[in-house]
PDB file of C-alpha atoms in Angstrom:
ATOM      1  CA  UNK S   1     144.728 124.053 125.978  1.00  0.00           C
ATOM      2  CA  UNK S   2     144.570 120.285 126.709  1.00  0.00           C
ATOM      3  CA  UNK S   3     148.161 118.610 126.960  1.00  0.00           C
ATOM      4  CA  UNK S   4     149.116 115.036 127.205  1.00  0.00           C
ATOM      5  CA  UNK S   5     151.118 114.873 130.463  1.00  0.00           C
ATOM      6  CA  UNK S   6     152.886 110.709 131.437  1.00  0.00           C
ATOM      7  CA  UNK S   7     152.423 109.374 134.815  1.00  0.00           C
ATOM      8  CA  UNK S   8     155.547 106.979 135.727  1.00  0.00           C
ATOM      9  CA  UNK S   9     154.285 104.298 138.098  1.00  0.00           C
ATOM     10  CA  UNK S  10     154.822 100.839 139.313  1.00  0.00           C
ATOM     11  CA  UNK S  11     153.837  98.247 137.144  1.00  0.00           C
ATOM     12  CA  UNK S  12     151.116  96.390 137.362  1.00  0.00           C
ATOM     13  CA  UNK S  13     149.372  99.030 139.262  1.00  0.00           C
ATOM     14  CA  UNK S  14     148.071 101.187 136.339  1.00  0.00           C
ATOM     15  CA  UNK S  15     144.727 100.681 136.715  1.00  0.00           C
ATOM     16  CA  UNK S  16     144.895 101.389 140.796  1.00  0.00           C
ATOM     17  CA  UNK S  17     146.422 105.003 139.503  1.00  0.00           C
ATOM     18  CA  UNK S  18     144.167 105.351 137.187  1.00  0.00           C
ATOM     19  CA  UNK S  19     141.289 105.036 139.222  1.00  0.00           C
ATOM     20  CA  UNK S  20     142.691 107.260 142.214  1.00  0.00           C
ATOM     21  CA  UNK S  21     143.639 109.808 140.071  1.00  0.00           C
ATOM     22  CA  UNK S  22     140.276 110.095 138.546  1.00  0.00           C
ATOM     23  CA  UNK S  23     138.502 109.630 142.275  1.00  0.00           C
ATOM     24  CA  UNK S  24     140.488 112.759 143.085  1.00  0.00           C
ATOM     25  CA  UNK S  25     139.613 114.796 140.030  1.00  0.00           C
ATOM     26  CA  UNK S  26     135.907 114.294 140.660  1.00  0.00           C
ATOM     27  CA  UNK S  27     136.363 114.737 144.278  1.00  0.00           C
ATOM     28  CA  UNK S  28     138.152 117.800 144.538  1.00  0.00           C
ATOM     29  CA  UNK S  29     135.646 119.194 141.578  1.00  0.00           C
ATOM     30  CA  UNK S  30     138.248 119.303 138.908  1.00  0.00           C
ATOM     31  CA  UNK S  31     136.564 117.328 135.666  1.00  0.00           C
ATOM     32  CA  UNK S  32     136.516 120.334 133.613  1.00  0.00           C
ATOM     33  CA  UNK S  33     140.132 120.627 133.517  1.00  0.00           C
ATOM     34  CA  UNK S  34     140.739 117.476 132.736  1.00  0.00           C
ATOM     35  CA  UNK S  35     139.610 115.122 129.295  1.00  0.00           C
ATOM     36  CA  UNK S  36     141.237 111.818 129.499  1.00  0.00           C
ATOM     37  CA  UNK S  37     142.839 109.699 132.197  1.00  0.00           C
ATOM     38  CA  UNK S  38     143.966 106.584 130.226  1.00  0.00           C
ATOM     39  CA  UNK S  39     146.070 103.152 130.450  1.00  0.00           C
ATOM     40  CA  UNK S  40     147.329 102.236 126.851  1.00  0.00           C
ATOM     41  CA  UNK S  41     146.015  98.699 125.986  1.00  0.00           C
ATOM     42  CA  UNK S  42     145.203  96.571 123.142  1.00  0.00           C
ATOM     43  CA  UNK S  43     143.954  93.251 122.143  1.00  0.00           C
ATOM     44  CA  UNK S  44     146.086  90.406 122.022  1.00  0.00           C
ATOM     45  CA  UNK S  45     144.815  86.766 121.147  1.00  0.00           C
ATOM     46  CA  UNK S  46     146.689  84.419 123.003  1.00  0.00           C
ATOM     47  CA  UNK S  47     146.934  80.297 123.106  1.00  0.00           C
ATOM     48  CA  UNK S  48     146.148  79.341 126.861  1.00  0.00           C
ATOM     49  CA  UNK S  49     145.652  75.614 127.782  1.00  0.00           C
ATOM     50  CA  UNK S  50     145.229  74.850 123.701  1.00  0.00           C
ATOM     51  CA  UNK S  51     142.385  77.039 123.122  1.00  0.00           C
ATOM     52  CA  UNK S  52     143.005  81.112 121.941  1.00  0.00           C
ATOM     53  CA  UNK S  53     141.938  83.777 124.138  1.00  0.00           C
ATOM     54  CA  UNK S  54     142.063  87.467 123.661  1.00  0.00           C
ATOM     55  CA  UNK S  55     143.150  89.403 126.762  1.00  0.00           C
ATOM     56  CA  UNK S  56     144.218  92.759 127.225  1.00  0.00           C
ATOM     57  CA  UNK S  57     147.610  93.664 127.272  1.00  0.00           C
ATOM     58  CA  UNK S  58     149.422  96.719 128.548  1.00  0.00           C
ATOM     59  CA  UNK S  59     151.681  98.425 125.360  1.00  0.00           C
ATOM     60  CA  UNK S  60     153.253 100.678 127.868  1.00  0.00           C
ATOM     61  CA  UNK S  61     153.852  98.888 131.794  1.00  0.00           C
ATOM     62  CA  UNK S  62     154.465 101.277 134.418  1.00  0.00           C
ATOM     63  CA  UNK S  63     152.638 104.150 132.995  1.00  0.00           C
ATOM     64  CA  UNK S  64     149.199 106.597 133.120  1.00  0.00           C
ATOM     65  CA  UNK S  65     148.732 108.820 130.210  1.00  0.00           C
ATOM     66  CA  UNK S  66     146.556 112.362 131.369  1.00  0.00           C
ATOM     67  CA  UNK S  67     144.786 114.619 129.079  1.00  0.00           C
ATOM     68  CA  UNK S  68     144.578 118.413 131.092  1.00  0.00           C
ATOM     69  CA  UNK S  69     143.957 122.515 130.810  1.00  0.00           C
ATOM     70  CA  UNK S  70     146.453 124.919 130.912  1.00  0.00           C
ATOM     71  CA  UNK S  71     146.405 129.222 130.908  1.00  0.00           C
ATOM     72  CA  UNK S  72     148.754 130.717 128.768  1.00  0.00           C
ATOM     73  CA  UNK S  73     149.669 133.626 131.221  1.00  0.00           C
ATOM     74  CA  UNK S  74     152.519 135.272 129.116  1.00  0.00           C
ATOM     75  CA  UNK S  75     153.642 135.339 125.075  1.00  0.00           C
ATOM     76  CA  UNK S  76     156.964 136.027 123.848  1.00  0.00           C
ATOM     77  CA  UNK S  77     156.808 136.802 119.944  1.00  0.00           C
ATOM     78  CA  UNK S  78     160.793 137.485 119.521  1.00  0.00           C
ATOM     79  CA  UNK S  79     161.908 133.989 121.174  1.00  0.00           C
ATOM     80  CA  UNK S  80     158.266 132.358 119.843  1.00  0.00           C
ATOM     81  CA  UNK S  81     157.353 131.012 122.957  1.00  0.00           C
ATOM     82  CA  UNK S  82     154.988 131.412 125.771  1.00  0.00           C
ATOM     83  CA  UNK S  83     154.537 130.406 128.879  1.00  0.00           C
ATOM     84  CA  UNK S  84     151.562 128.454 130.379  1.00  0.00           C
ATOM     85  CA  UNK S  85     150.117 128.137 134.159  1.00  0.00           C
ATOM     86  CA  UNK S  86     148.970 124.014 134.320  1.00  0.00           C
ATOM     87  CA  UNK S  87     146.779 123.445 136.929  1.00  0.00           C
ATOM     88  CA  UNK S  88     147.938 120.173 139.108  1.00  0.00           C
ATOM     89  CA  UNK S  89     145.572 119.886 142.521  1.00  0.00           C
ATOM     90  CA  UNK S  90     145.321 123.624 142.980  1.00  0.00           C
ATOM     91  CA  UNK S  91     149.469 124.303 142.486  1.00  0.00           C
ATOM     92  CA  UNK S  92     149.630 126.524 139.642  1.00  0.00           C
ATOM     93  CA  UNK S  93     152.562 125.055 137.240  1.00  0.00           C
ATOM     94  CA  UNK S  94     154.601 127.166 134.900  1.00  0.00           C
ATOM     95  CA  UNK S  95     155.378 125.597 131.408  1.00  0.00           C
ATOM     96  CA  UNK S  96     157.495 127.497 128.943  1.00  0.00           C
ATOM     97  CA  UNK S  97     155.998 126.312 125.416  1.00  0.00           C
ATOM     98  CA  UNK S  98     157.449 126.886 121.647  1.00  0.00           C
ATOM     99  CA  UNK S  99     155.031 128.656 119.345  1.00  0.00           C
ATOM    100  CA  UNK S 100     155.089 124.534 117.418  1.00  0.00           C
ATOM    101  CA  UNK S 101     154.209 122.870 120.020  1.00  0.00           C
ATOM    102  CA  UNK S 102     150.873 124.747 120.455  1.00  0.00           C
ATOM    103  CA  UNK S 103     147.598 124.993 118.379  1.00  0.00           C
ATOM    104  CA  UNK S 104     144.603 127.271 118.636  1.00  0.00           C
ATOM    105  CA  UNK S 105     140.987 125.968 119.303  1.00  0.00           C
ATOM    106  CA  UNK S 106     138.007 127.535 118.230  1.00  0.00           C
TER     107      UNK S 106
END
């Protein structure tokens, strides 16, 4: 199951994360368990010295957006929950999860 999880850092240094984080995934030979590593921009056309330009802008400063695999480990049909082992450089996370807020893939 592939969550989005946010990464809060400082602004300005997205892109730095961004590209550690994913020199670390491929080093440590973890790119299976993880889909996306992204920093949300879009287009913006701006007026610089009279003339427009389009430059990228950040729509959220200060943070890293990561697509990853969990393990659902345990499933609780009376409270509708279950609880899933994420995978974060080799430590094992426990996340309790309401039956909603997953979806089964084929």
């Amino acid at each position: 199951m592939f969550r989005w999880y946010v990464i809060n850092t400082y602004s300005g240094h997205e892109n730095k994360v961004k590209a550690n984080l994913e020199h670390r995934i491929d080093s440590m030979g973890q790119r299976l368990r993880f889909r996306r590593v992204v920093v949300p921009t879009e287009q913006v056309i701006e007026t610089k010295d009279g003339q427009k330009v389009q430059t990228e802008k950040r729509i959220l400063p200060g943070y890293v957006l990561v697509n990853f695999d969990g393990e659902i480990v345990e499933v609780n049909p009376e409270q509708q929950k279950l609880k899933v082992l994420v995978d974060i450089f080799e430590r094992q996370v426990p996340v309790e999860l309401g039956f909603d807020q997953v979806k089964k893939i084929d």
